[in-house]
mmCIF file of C-alpha atoms in Angstrom:
data_model
loop_
_atom_site.group_PDB
_atom_site.id
_atom_site.type_symbol
_atom_site.label_atom_id
_atom_site.label_comp_id
_atom_site.label_asym_id
_atom_site.label_seq_id
_atom_site.Cartn_x
_atom_site.Cartn_y
_atom_site.Cartn_z
ATOM 1 C CA MET R 53 10.824 159.889 95.806
ATOM 2 C CA PRO R 54 12.039 161.691 98.899
ATOM 3 C CA HIS R 55 9.332 162.857 101.268
ATOM 4 C CA THR R 56 8.682 166.580 101.092
ATOM 5 C CA PRO R 57 7.097 167.935 104.351
ATOM 6 C CA PRO R 58 3.947 170.088 103.674
ATOM 7 C CA ALA R 59 4.474 173.840 103.791
ATOM 8 C CA ASN R 60 3.669 175.674 107.017
ATOM 9 C CA ASP R 61 0.683 178.056 107.101
ATOM 10 C CA TYR R 62 2.689 180.286 109.653
ATOM 11 C CA ASP R 63 6.171 180.464 110.847
ATOM 12 C CA VAL R 64 4.827 181.096 114.335
ATOM 13 C CA VAL R 65 1.512 180.985 116.160
ATOM 14 C CA ILE R 66 1.248 182.860 119.405
ATOM 15 C CA VAL R 67 -1.635 182.375 121.844
ATOM 16 C CA GLY R 68 -2.426 185.519 123.758
ATOM 17 C CA ALA R 69 -2.244 189.211 122.633
ATOM 18 C CA SER R 70 -1.254 190.775 125.964
ATOM 19 C CA PHE R 71 2.291 192.101 126.618
ATOM 20 C CA GLY R 72 4.399 188.959 126.318
ATOM 21 C CA GLY R 73 2.496 187.699 123.209
ATOM 22 C CA ALA R 74 2.420 191.128 121.542
ATOM 23 C CA ALA R 75 6.205 191.627 122.118
ATOM 24 C CA CYS R 76 6.925 188.132 120.693
ATOM 25 C CA ALA R 77 4.773 188.814 117.660
ATOM 26 C CA LEU R 78 6.164 192.317 116.939
ATOM 27 C CA ALA R 79 9.843 190.947 117.199
ATOM 28 C CA ALA R 80 9.124 188.107 114.864
ATOM 29 C CA ALA R 81 7.283 190.196 112.410
ATOM 30 C CA GLN R 82 10.388 192.427 111.892
ATOM 31 C CA TYR R 83 11.982 189.405 110.165
ATOM 32 C CA GLY R 84 9.132 189.125 107.625
ATOM 33 C CA LEU R 85 7.788 185.937 109.198
ATOM 34 C CA ARG R 86 4.175 184.815 108.834
ATOM 35 C CA VAL R 87 2.921 185.429 112.320
ATOM 36 C CA CYS R 88 -0.486 184.658 113.662
ATOM 37 C CA VAL R 89 -1.808 185.719 117.099
ATOM 38 C CA LEU R 90 -4.866 184.043 118.621
ATOM 39 C CA GLU R 91 -6.857 186.087 121.202
ATOM 40 C CA ARG R 92 -10.014 184.672 122.705
ATOM 41 C CA LYS R 93 -11.581 188.148 123.425
ATOM 42 C CA ALA R 94 -13.431 190.038 120.813
ATOM 43 C CA ASP R 95 -12.107 193.246 122.201
ATOM 44 C CA PRO R 96 -8.471 193.276 123.483
ATOM 45 C CA GLY R 97 -9.457 195.910 126.080
ATOM 46 C CA GLU R 98 -12.089 193.901 127.941
ATOM 47 C CA ARG R 99 -11.928 191.590 130.889
ATOM 48 C CA LEU R 100 -8.434 192.678 131.802
ATOM 49 C CA HIS R 101 -6.220 190.982 134.465
ATOM 50 C CA THR R 102 -3.466 193.587 134.615
ATOM 51 C CA THR R 103 -3.122 196.863 136.522
ATOM 52 C CA GLY R 104 -1.429 198.377 133.572
ATOM 53 C CA ILE R 105 1.240 200.147 135.550
ATOM 54 C CA VAL R 106 4.425 200.430 133.533
ATOM 55 C CA VAL R 107 7.873 201.018 134.936
ATOM 56 C CA LYS R 108 10.344 203.506 133.641
ATOM 57 C CA GLU R 109 12.610 200.791 132.051
ATOM 58 C CA ALA R 110 9.667 199.457 129.948
ATOM 59 C CA MET R 111 8.902 202.925 128.671
ATOM 60 C CA GLU R 112 12.448 203.821 127.850
ATOM 61 C CA GLN R 113 13.740 200.442 126.555
ATOM 62 C CA THR R 114 10.850 198.778 124.688
ATOM 63 C CA TRP R 115 8.256 199.289 122.009
ATOM 64 C CA LEU R 116 5.939 200.593 124.805
ATOM 65 C CA GLY R 117 7.756 203.875 124.556
ATOM 66 C CA ARG R 118 5.695 204.516 121.438
ATOM 67 C CA MET R 119 2.391 204.614 123.409
ATOM 68 C CA PRO R 120 0.419 207.820 122.638
ATOM 69 C CA ASP R 121 0.713 210.425 125.368
ATOM 70 C CA HIS R 122 -3.007 210.387 126.121
ATOM 71 C CA LEU R 123 -2.829 206.734 127.226
ATOM 72 C CA VAL R 124 -0.390 207.316 130.079
ATOM 73 C CA GLN R 125 0.026 209.366 133.182
ATOM 74 C CA ARG R 126 3.385 209.849 134.918
ATOM 75 C CA VAL R 127 3.642 208.965 138.651
ATOM 76 C CA ALA R 128 6.882 209.920 140.163
ATOM 77 C CA ARG R 129 6.505 208.958 143.876
ATOM 78 C CA VAL R 130 5.340 206.176 146.071
ATOM 79 C CA ARG R 131 3.469 206.792 149.322
ATOM 80 C CA LEU R 132 3.800 203.656 151.422
ATOM 81 C CA TYR R 133 1.290 202.969 154.213
ATOM 82 C CA ALA R 134 1.715 200.708 157.242
ATOM 83 C CA PRO R 135 -1.329 198.722 158.484
ATOM 84 C CA ASN R 136 -2.132 201.488 160.956
ATOM 85 C CA LEU R 137 -2.128 203.888 157.972
ATOM 86 C CA HIS R 138 0.965 205.798 159.122
ATOM 87 C CA ASN R 139 2.979 206.486 155.865
ATOM 88 C CA VAL R 140 6.125 207.626 154.300
ATOM 89 C CA LEU R 141 6.787 209.250 150.891
ATOM 90 C CA LEU R 142 9.351 207.640 148.696
ATOM 91 C CA THR R 143 11.016 209.235 145.794
ATOM 92 C CA ALA R 144 13.913 208.517 143.398
ATOM 93 C CA PRO R 145 15.448 211.264 141.249
ATOM 94 C CA GLY R 146 14.789 210.473 137.630
ATOM 95 C CA TYR R 147 12.603 207.471 138.390
ATOM 96 C CA TYR R 148 8.895 207.215 137.616
ATOM 97 C CA PHE R 149 6.049 204.839 136.814
ATOM 98 C CA LEU R 150 3.292 205.274 134.277
ATOM 99 C CA THR R 151 -0.319 204.414 134.926
ATOM 100 C CA THR R 152 -2.342 203.800 131.823
ATOM 101 C CA ASP R 153 -5.702 203.830 130.249
ATOM 102 C CA THR R 154 -5.202 200.110 130.057
ATOM 103 C CA PRO R 155 -8.234 199.053 127.872
ATOM 104 C CA ASN R 156 -7.166 201.542 125.204
ATOM 105 C CA LEU R 157 -3.508 200.549 125.631
ATOM 106 C CA MET R 158 -4.400 196.960 124.716
ATOM 107 C CA ARG R 159 -6.446 198.156 121.799
ATOM 108 C CA TRP R 160 -3.449 200.259 120.673
ATOM 109 C CA LEU R 161 -1.196 197.139 120.996
ATOM 110 C CA ALA R 162 -3.635 195.280 118.765
ATOM 111 C CA SER R 163 -3.366 198.034 116.118
ATOM 112 C CA GLU R 164 0.344 197.871 116.309
ATOM 113 C CA LEU R 165 0.270 194.138 115.635
ATOM 114 C CA ARG R 166 -1.892 194.584 112.535
ATOM 115 C CA ALA R 167 0.205 197.514 111.300
ATOM 116 C CA SER R 168 3.238 195.210 111.504
ATOM 117 C CA GLY R 169 1.516 192.593 109.325
ATOM 118 C CA VAL R 170 0.555 190.222 112.122
ATOM 119 C CA ASP R 171 -2.608 188.169 111.486
ATOM 120 C CA LEU R 172 -4.413 188.930 114.730
ATOM 121 C CA ARG R 173 -7.402 186.705 115.159
ATOM 122 C CA LEU R 174 -9.749 188.087 117.802
ATOM 123 C CA GLN R 175 -12.448 185.898 119.422
ATOM 124 C CA GLN R 176 -10.489 182.808 118.495
ATOM 125 C CA SER R 177 -9.441 180.587 121.390
ATOM 126 C CA PHE R 178 -6.642 178.083 121.342
ATOM 127 C CA THR R 179 -8.164 174.690 121.818
ATOM 128 C CA ASP R 180 -5.530 172.122 120.995
ATOM 129 C CA ALA R 181 -2.336 171.298 119.010
ATOM 130 C CA CYS R 182 -0.546 168.065 118.024
ATOM 131 C CA ARG R 183 2.601 167.356 116.183
ATOM 132 C CA ASP R 184 2.128 166.708 112.539
ATOM 133 C CA GLY R 185 3.156 163.453 110.930
ATOM 134 C CA ASP R 186 6.919 164.137 110.491
ATOM 135 C CA GLY R 187 7.226 165.866 113.927
ATOM 136 C CA ASP R 188 8.787 169.029 112.440
ATOM 137 C CA ALA R 189 5.790 171.312 113.113
ATOM 138 C CA TRP R 190 2.601 171.730 115.062
ATOM 139 C CA GLN R 191 -0.935 171.390 113.797
ATOM 140 C CA VAL R 192 -2.947 173.953 115.622
ATOM 141 C CA GLU R 193 -6.572 173.225 115.647
ATOM 142 C CA GLY R 194 -8.603 175.718 113.613
ATOM 143 C CA VAL R 195 -5.440 177.591 112.441
ATOM 144 C CA GLY R 196 -3.166 175.239 110.477
ATOM 145 C CA ARG R 197 0.518 174.087 110.511
ATOM 146 C CA THR R 198 3.272 176.227 112.266
ATOM 147 C CA ALA R 199 6.937 175.691 112.783
ATOM 148 C CA CYS R 200 6.677 177.242 116.226
ATOM 149 C CA LEU R 201 3.915 177.511 118.875
ATOM 150 C CA VAL R 202 4.163 180.161 121.568
ATOM 151 C CA GLY R 203 1.996 180.164 124.661
ATOM 152 C CA ALA R 204 1.569 183.630 126.120
ATOM 153 C CA ASP R 205 -1.871 182.801 127.519
ATOM 154 C CA GLY R 206 -1.580 183.467 131.168
ATOM 155 C CA ALA R 207 -1.351 181.762 134.507
ATOM 156 C CA ARG R 208 -3.579 178.858 133.412
ATOM 157 C CA SER R 209 -1.985 178.368 130.057
ATOM 158 C CA ARG R 210 -3.884 175.985 127.866
ATOM 159 C CA VAL R 211 -0.827 175.710 125.615
ATOM 160 C CA ALA R 212 1.128 174.441 128.565
ATOM 161 C CA GLN R 213 -1.595 171.914 129.372
ATOM 162 C CA ARG R 214 -1.987 170.687 125.843
ATOM 163 C CA THR R 215 1.751 170.380 125.021
ATOM 164 C CA GLY R 216 2.873 168.861 128.364
ATOM 165 C CA LEU R 217 4.974 171.912 129.543
ATOM 166 C CA GLY R 218 5.162 173.185 133.032
ATOM 167 C CA GLN R 219 2.330 175.011 134.637
ATOM 168 C CA VAL R 220 2.394 177.805 137.230
ATOM 169 C CA ARG R 221 0.801 176.590 140.442
ATOM 170 C CA ASP R 222 2.080 179.435 142.741
ATOM 171 C CA ASN R 223 -0.228 182.482 142.307
ATOM 172 C CA LEU R 224 -1.673 185.624 143.843
ATOM 173 C CA TYR R 225 -5.337 186.489 143.341
ATOM 174 C CA GLY R 226 -6.035 190.130 142.633
ATOM 175 C CA VAL R 227 -9.057 192.406 142.174
ATOM 176 C CA GLU R 228 -9.150 195.979 141.111
ATOM 177 C CA ARG R 229 -11.880 198.588 140.880
ATOM 178 C CA GLU R 230 -11.918 201.449 138.396
ATOM 179 C CA PHE R 231 -13.511 204.782 139.200
ATOM 180 C CA ALA R 232 -13.852 206.872 136.081
ATOM 181 C CA GLY R 233 -13.540 210.615 136.066
ATOM 182 C CA VAL R 234 -12.237 210.887 139.656
ATOM 183 C CA GLN R 235 -9.183 212.867 140.710
ATOM 184 C CA LEU R 236 -7.058 212.077 143.849
ATOM 185 C CA PRO R 237 -5.658 214.941 145.854
ATOM 186 C CA GLU R 238 -2.201 213.365 145.565
ATOM 187 C CA GLY R 239 -2.531 211.968 142.048
ATOM 188 C CA ASP R 240 1.242 211.991 141.260
ATOM 189 C CA ALA R 241 1.885 209.216 143.906
ATOM 190 C CA LEU R 242 1.357 205.490 143.727
ATOM 191 C CA HIS R 243 -0.327 204.675 147.089
ATOM 192 C CA CYS R 244 0.653 201.262 148.462
ATOM 193 C CA PHE R 245 -0.757 199.598 151.562
ATOM 194 C CA VAL R 246 0.826 196.851 153.619
ATOM 195 C CA SER R 247 -1.851 194.839 155.479
ATOM 196 C CA ARG R 248 -2.011 191.299 156.609
ATOM 197 C CA ARG R 249 -5.686 191.698 157.155
ATOM 198 C CA PHE R 250 -6.589 192.810 153.598
ATOM 199 C CA ALA R 251 -3.607 191.606 151.502
ATOM 200 C CA PRO R 252 -1.702 188.647 153.105
ATOM 201 C CA GLY R 253 1.341 187.898 150.988
ATOM 202 C CA TYR R 254 1.043 191.085 148.941
ATOM 203 C CA ILE R 255 -0.242 194.725 149.051
ATOM 204 C CA GLY R 256 -3.182 196.980 148.328
ATOM 205 C CA TRP R 257 -2.927 200.020 146.010
ATOM 206 C CA ALA R 258 -4.462 203.133 144.687
ATOM 207 C CA ALA R 259 -3.408 205.197 141.756
ATOM 208 C CA GLN R 260 -4.402 207.942 139.481
ATOM 209 C CA ASN R 261 -4.587 207.035 135.844
ATOM 210 C CA PRO R 262 -5.482 208.952 132.664
ATOM 211 C CA THR R 263 -9.176 208.228 132.990
ATOM 212 C CA GLY R 264 -9.798 208.102 136.685
ATOM 213 C CA VAL R 265 -8.624 206.056 139.764
ATOM 214 C CA GLN R 266 -7.778 202.406 140.145
ATOM 215 C CA VAL R 267 -7.905 200.783 143.629
ATOM 216 C CA GLY R 268 -7.034 197.150 144.111
ATOM 217 C CA LEU R 269 -5.409 194.514 146.300
ATOM 218 C CA ALA R 270 -4.148 190.969 145.965
ATOM 219 C CA LEU R 271 -3.518 188.106 148.346
ATOM 220 C CA ARG R 272 -1.900 184.675 148.284
ATOM 221 C CA HIS R 273 -4.114 182.289 146.400
ATOM 222 C CA ASP R 274 -4.626 178.840 147.961
ATOM 223 C CA PRO R 275 -6.771 176.661 145.656
ATOM 224 C CA ALA R 276 -7.767 174.419 148.553
ATOM 225 C CA HIS R 277 -8.940 177.370 150.648
ATOM 226 C CA ALA R 278 -9.659 180.055 148.072
ATOM 227 C CA ARG R 279 -10.410 183.477 149.618
ATOM 228 C CA ALA R 280 -11.751 186.390 147.612
ATOM 229 C CA PRO R 281 -9.969 189.727 148.473
ATOM 230 C CA ASP R 282 -12.219 191.919 150.626
ATOM 231 C CA ILE R 283 -12.138 194.806 148.143
ATOM 232 C CA GLU R 284 -15.078 196.551 149.734
ATOM 233 C CA GLY R 285 -13.574 196.457 153.182
ATOM 234 C CA PHE R 286 -10.332 197.589 151.724
ATOM 235 C CA LEU R 287 -12.025 200.541 150.021
ATOM 236 C CA GLU R 288 -13.552 201.695 153.317
ATOM 237 C CA HIS R 289 -10.170 201.420 155.014
ATOM 238 C CA VAL R 290 -8.271 203.533 152.493
ATOM 239 C CA ARG R 291 -10.928 205.851 150.956
ATOM 240 C CA ASP R 292 -10.543 208.850 153.234
ATOM 241 C CA VAL R 293 -6.795 208.440 153.377
ATOM 242 C CA VAL R 294 -6.232 208.716 149.670
ATOM 243 C CA GLY R 295 -9.173 211.130 149.161
ATOM 244 C CA LEU R 296 -11.462 208.919 147.021
ATOM 245 C CA PRO R 297 -14.934 210.566 147.240
ATOM 246 C CA HIS R 298 -17.621 208.423 148.782
ATOM 247 C CA SER R 299 -19.776 209.490 145.788
ATOM 248 C CA ALA R 300 -17.387 207.810 143.322
ATOM 249 C CA GLN R 301 -19.057 205.066 141.267
ATOM 250 C CA VAL R 302 -17.359 201.835 140.147
ATOM 251 C CA ALA R 303 -17.005 201.871 136.373
ATOM 252 C CA ASP R 304 -15.221 198.523 135.878
ATOM 253 C CA THR R 305 -13.715 195.615 137.868
ATOM 254 C CA ARG R 306 -10.668 193.539 136.995
ATOM 255 C CA ALA R 307 -9.742 190.250 138.654
ATOM 256 C CA GLY R 308 -7.535 187.237 138.056
ATOM 257 C CA LEU R 309 -4.485 185.203 139.019
ATOM 258 C CA VAL R 310 -1.095 186.658 139.036
ATOM 259 C CA PRO R 311 1.953 184.220 138.996
ATOM 260 C CA CYS R 312 4.468 184.538 141.803
ATOM 261 C CA GLY R 313 6.358 181.294 141.206
ATOM 262 C CA LEU R 314 7.942 179.278 138.416
ATOM 263 C CA PRO R 315 6.160 176.625 136.346
ATOM 264 C CA ASP R 316 6.451 173.078 137.732
ATOM 265 C CA GLY R 317 8.100 171.897 134.485
ATOM 266 C CA PRO R 318 9.917 173.076 131.484
ATOM 267 C CA ILE R 319 8.941 176.142 129.529
ATOM 268 C CA THR R 320 10.037 174.760 126.210
ATOM 269 C CA ALA R 321 9.935 171.641 124.053
ATOM 270 C CA PRO R 322 10.812 171.200 120.440
ATOM 271 C CA GLY R 323 8.879 173.853 118.491
ATOM 272 C CA VAL R 324 6.837 175.119 121.546
ATOM 273 C CA ILE R 325 7.750 177.907 124.069
ATOM 274 C CA LEU R 326 5.925 179.554 126.936
ATOM 275 C CA THR R 327 6.409 183.268 127.671
ATOM 276 C CA GLY R 328 4.801 186.003 129.976
ATOM 277 C CA ASP R 329 2.625 184.795 132.796
ATOM 278 C CA ALA R 330 2.504 181.265 131.325
ATOM 279 C CA ALA R 331 6.339 181.009 131.908
ATOM 280 C CA GLY R 332 6.138 182.588 135.347
ATOM 281 C CA VAL R 333 8.051 185.665 133.977
ATOM 282 C CA VAL R 334 6.743 187.880 136.814
ATOM 283 C CA SER R 335 8.496 189.251 139.867
ATOM 284 C CA PRO R 336 7.639 186.960 142.749
ATOM 285 C CA LEU R 337 7.766 189.884 145.158
ATOM 286 C CA SER R 338 6.165 192.741 143.443
ATOM 287 C CA ALA R 339 4.069 190.810 140.905
ATOM 288 C CA GLY R 340 5.238 193.231 138.326
ATOM 289 C CA GLY R 341 5.158 191.428 135.023
ATOM 290 C CA ILE R 342 4.760 193.985 132.052
ATOM 291 C CA HIS R 343 8.437 194.808 131.654
ATOM 292 C CA SER R 344 9.774 191.313 132.283
ATOM 293 C CA SER R 345 7.073 189.773 130.056
ATOM 294 C CA TRP R 346 7.819 192.257 127.312
ATOM 295 C CA ARG R 347 11.565 191.551 127.475
ATOM 296 C CA HIS R 348 11.214 187.790 127.458
ATOM 297 C CA GLY R 349 8.587 187.794 124.746
ATOM 298 C CA TRP R 350 10.682 190.031 122.497
ATOM 299 C CA ALA R 351 13.761 187.827 123.127
ATOM 300 C CA VAL R 352 11.685 184.763 122.076
ATOM 301 C CA GLY R 353 10.300 186.440 118.959
ATOM 302 C CA ASP R 354 13.690 187.843 117.969
ATOM 303 C CA ALA R 355 15.173 184.395 118.413
ATOM 304 C CA ILE R 356 12.468 182.697 116.351
ATOM 305 C CA GLY R 357 13.134 185.245 113.517
ATOM 306 C CA LEU R 358 16.905 184.849 113.557
ATOM 307 C CA HIS R 359 16.682 181.071 113.626
ATOM 308 C CA ARG R 360 14.146 180.952 110.862
ATOM 309 C CA ARG R 361 16.534 182.990 108.811
ATOM 310 C CA GLY R 362 19.457 180.643 109.610
ATOM 311 C CA LYS R 363 21.287 183.283 111.749
ATOM 312 C CA GLY R 364 20.931 182.191 115.407
ATOM 313 C CA PRO R 365 20.505 179.379 117.960
ATOM 314 C CA ALA R 366 17.189 177.520 118.471
ATOM 315 C CA ALA R 367 14.649 179.863 120.022
ATOM 316 C CA GLU R 368 13.938 177.250 122.735
ATOM 317 C CA GLN R 369 17.529 177.701 124.009
ATOM 318 C CA VAL R 370 17.143 181.446 124.035
ATOM 319 C CA ALA R 371 13.766 181.279 125.844
ATOM 320 C CA ARG R 372 15.292 179.290 128.664
ATOM 321 C CA GLN R 373 18.315 181.478 129.056
ATOM 322 C CA ALA R 374 16.300 184.651 128.878
ATOM 323 C CA ALA R 375 13.780 183.696 131.519
ATOM 324 C CA PRO R 376 14.667 185.578 134.736
ATOM 325 C CA THR R 377 15.100 183.534 137.930
ATOM 326 C CA PHE R 378 14.556 186.323 140.486
ATOM 327 C CA HIS R 379 16.557 184.390 143.112
ATOM 328 C CA ARG R 380 16.800 187.141 145.665
ATOM 329 C CA LYS R 381 13.150 188.165 145.250
ATOM 330 C CA ARG R 382 12.075 184.500 145.704
ATOM 331 C CA MET R 383 13.775 184.623 149.102
ATOM 332 C CA LEU R 384 11.819 187.705 150.008
ATOM 333 C CA ARG R 385 8.644 186.073 148.684
ATOM 334 C CA TRP R 386 9.167 183.253 151.109
ATOM 335 C CA ALA R 387 9.566 185.797 153.981
ATOM 336 C CA MET R 388 6.366 187.582 152.894
ATOM 337 C CA ASP R 389 4.416 184.241 152.870
ATOM 338 C CA HIS R 390 5.753 182.877 156.214
ATOM 339 C CA LEU R 391 6.785 185.911 158.320
ATOM 340 C CA GLN R 392 4.486 188.740 157.492
ATOM 341 C CA GLN R 393 3.042 190.529 160.543
ATOM 342 C CA ASP R 394 1.529 193.971 160.854
ATOM 343 C CA TRP R 395 3.269 195.147 163.993
ATOM 344 C CA PRO R 396 6.827 195.278 162.692
ATOM 345 C CA VAL R 397 5.685 197.414 159.732
ATOM 346 C CA ASN R 398 3.809 199.747 162.020
ATOM 347 C CA ALA R 399 6.867 200.155 164.263
ATOM 348 C CA LEU R 400 9.659 200.287 161.541
ATOM 349 C CA LEU R 401 8.111 201.998 158.556
ATOM 350 C CA ARG R 402 10.218 205.155 158.961
ATOM 351 C CA THR R 403 13.484 203.455 159.944
ATOM 352 C CA GLY R 404 16.443 203.374 157.581
ATOM 353 C CA PRO R 405 16.441 199.628 156.923
ATOM 354 C CA MET R 406 12.713 199.549 156.119
ATOM 355 C CA ARG R 407 13.104 202.490 153.763
ATOM 356 C CA ARG R 408 16.072 201.013 151.994
ATOM 357 C CA LEU R 409 14.167 197.752 151.457
ATOM 358 C CA ALA R 410 11.164 199.665 150.050
ATOM 359 C CA GLU R 411 13.323 201.666 147.748
ATOM 360 C CA GLN R 412 14.891 198.505 146.304
ATOM 361 C CA ILE R 413 11.585 196.952 145.700
ATOM 362 C CA TYR R 414 9.865 199.999 144.160
ATOM 363 C CA PHE R 415 12.730 201.735 142.420
ATOM 364 C CA HIS R 416 14.855 198.724 141.426
ATOM 365 C CA ARG R 417 17.981 200.379 142.676
ATOM 366 C CA ARG R 418 20.124 200.885 145.821
ATOM 367 C CA GLY R 419 20.986 204.000 147.669
ATOM 368 C CA VAL R 420 18.108 206.194 146.522
ATOM 369 C CA ARG R 421 17.321 209.114 148.783
ATOM 370 C CA MET R 422 13.848 209.695 150.207
#
């Protein structure tokens, strides 16, 4: 008798319920697939590693445009500060960012998954997976058999480790403080600080969100000489400039690695795909990852759905093609790592070339007036 492979428990198992994983799951679910998402946290809104700042493109071009109004606050301008705290206001007609009530945004995403028929398993970690006997599927420990395994589980992806895919070694380390119930005098601006002292290789920031104020900074992460960001020193440096009251109390702290490089190996193998931070789908310059992670995760989920229905190429091929390379931004990342000095920014902040560079970074476009 011919061998009949066992039926799959799921068409796709996705590890991680953040933006890349949620997008993948929602896209696949539209094809009526059996989708399971594993999320190690009991509450999707706890222990976050994201600032939750969403760019205009993500709001207008993706599922995130369905976010309830009370979860977002529109920020139309950027105030950019030199190390000496001299600053310039940048604006772009029609462009904006959205700060979010990020914990409740993640809870809303979880509810969207369940409403779309996704089996969301909170408080269940991915531990291991192996190919089953005939090699056509993965056996996921504690879950069952699946045709496709997707790792959307962050910069230290366990899926990548267990399946032999590439891992991201090039990271920033960021920390952010939340101050509930506080209002900044200039709440319609994203305040960004260039400072080699406090944020070598990146920036510091302060922003109004729907529930208060978030202040954070990130710096280049060197595992051999790990250095924690001096968030307390940074707060003292910028508090009076942005108008954060000295009486403001910290309500929450977020911290974690943010990829700024590509994985050191492939992001796919037969039946397994990485997306989001696990695939390095993050701007190496701005560290913005919500929009790019969502787009890549959605492309992967859509490709899985089409292929399972016999209507498209292998999802692994689509995942590789859809992953952004950020060639130009990687050049600027190299310059940020090796050439960053405070004095040129102090001297040139208000010059035309510096402003044009800033507008391209923040507004993703050329020729915007300030």
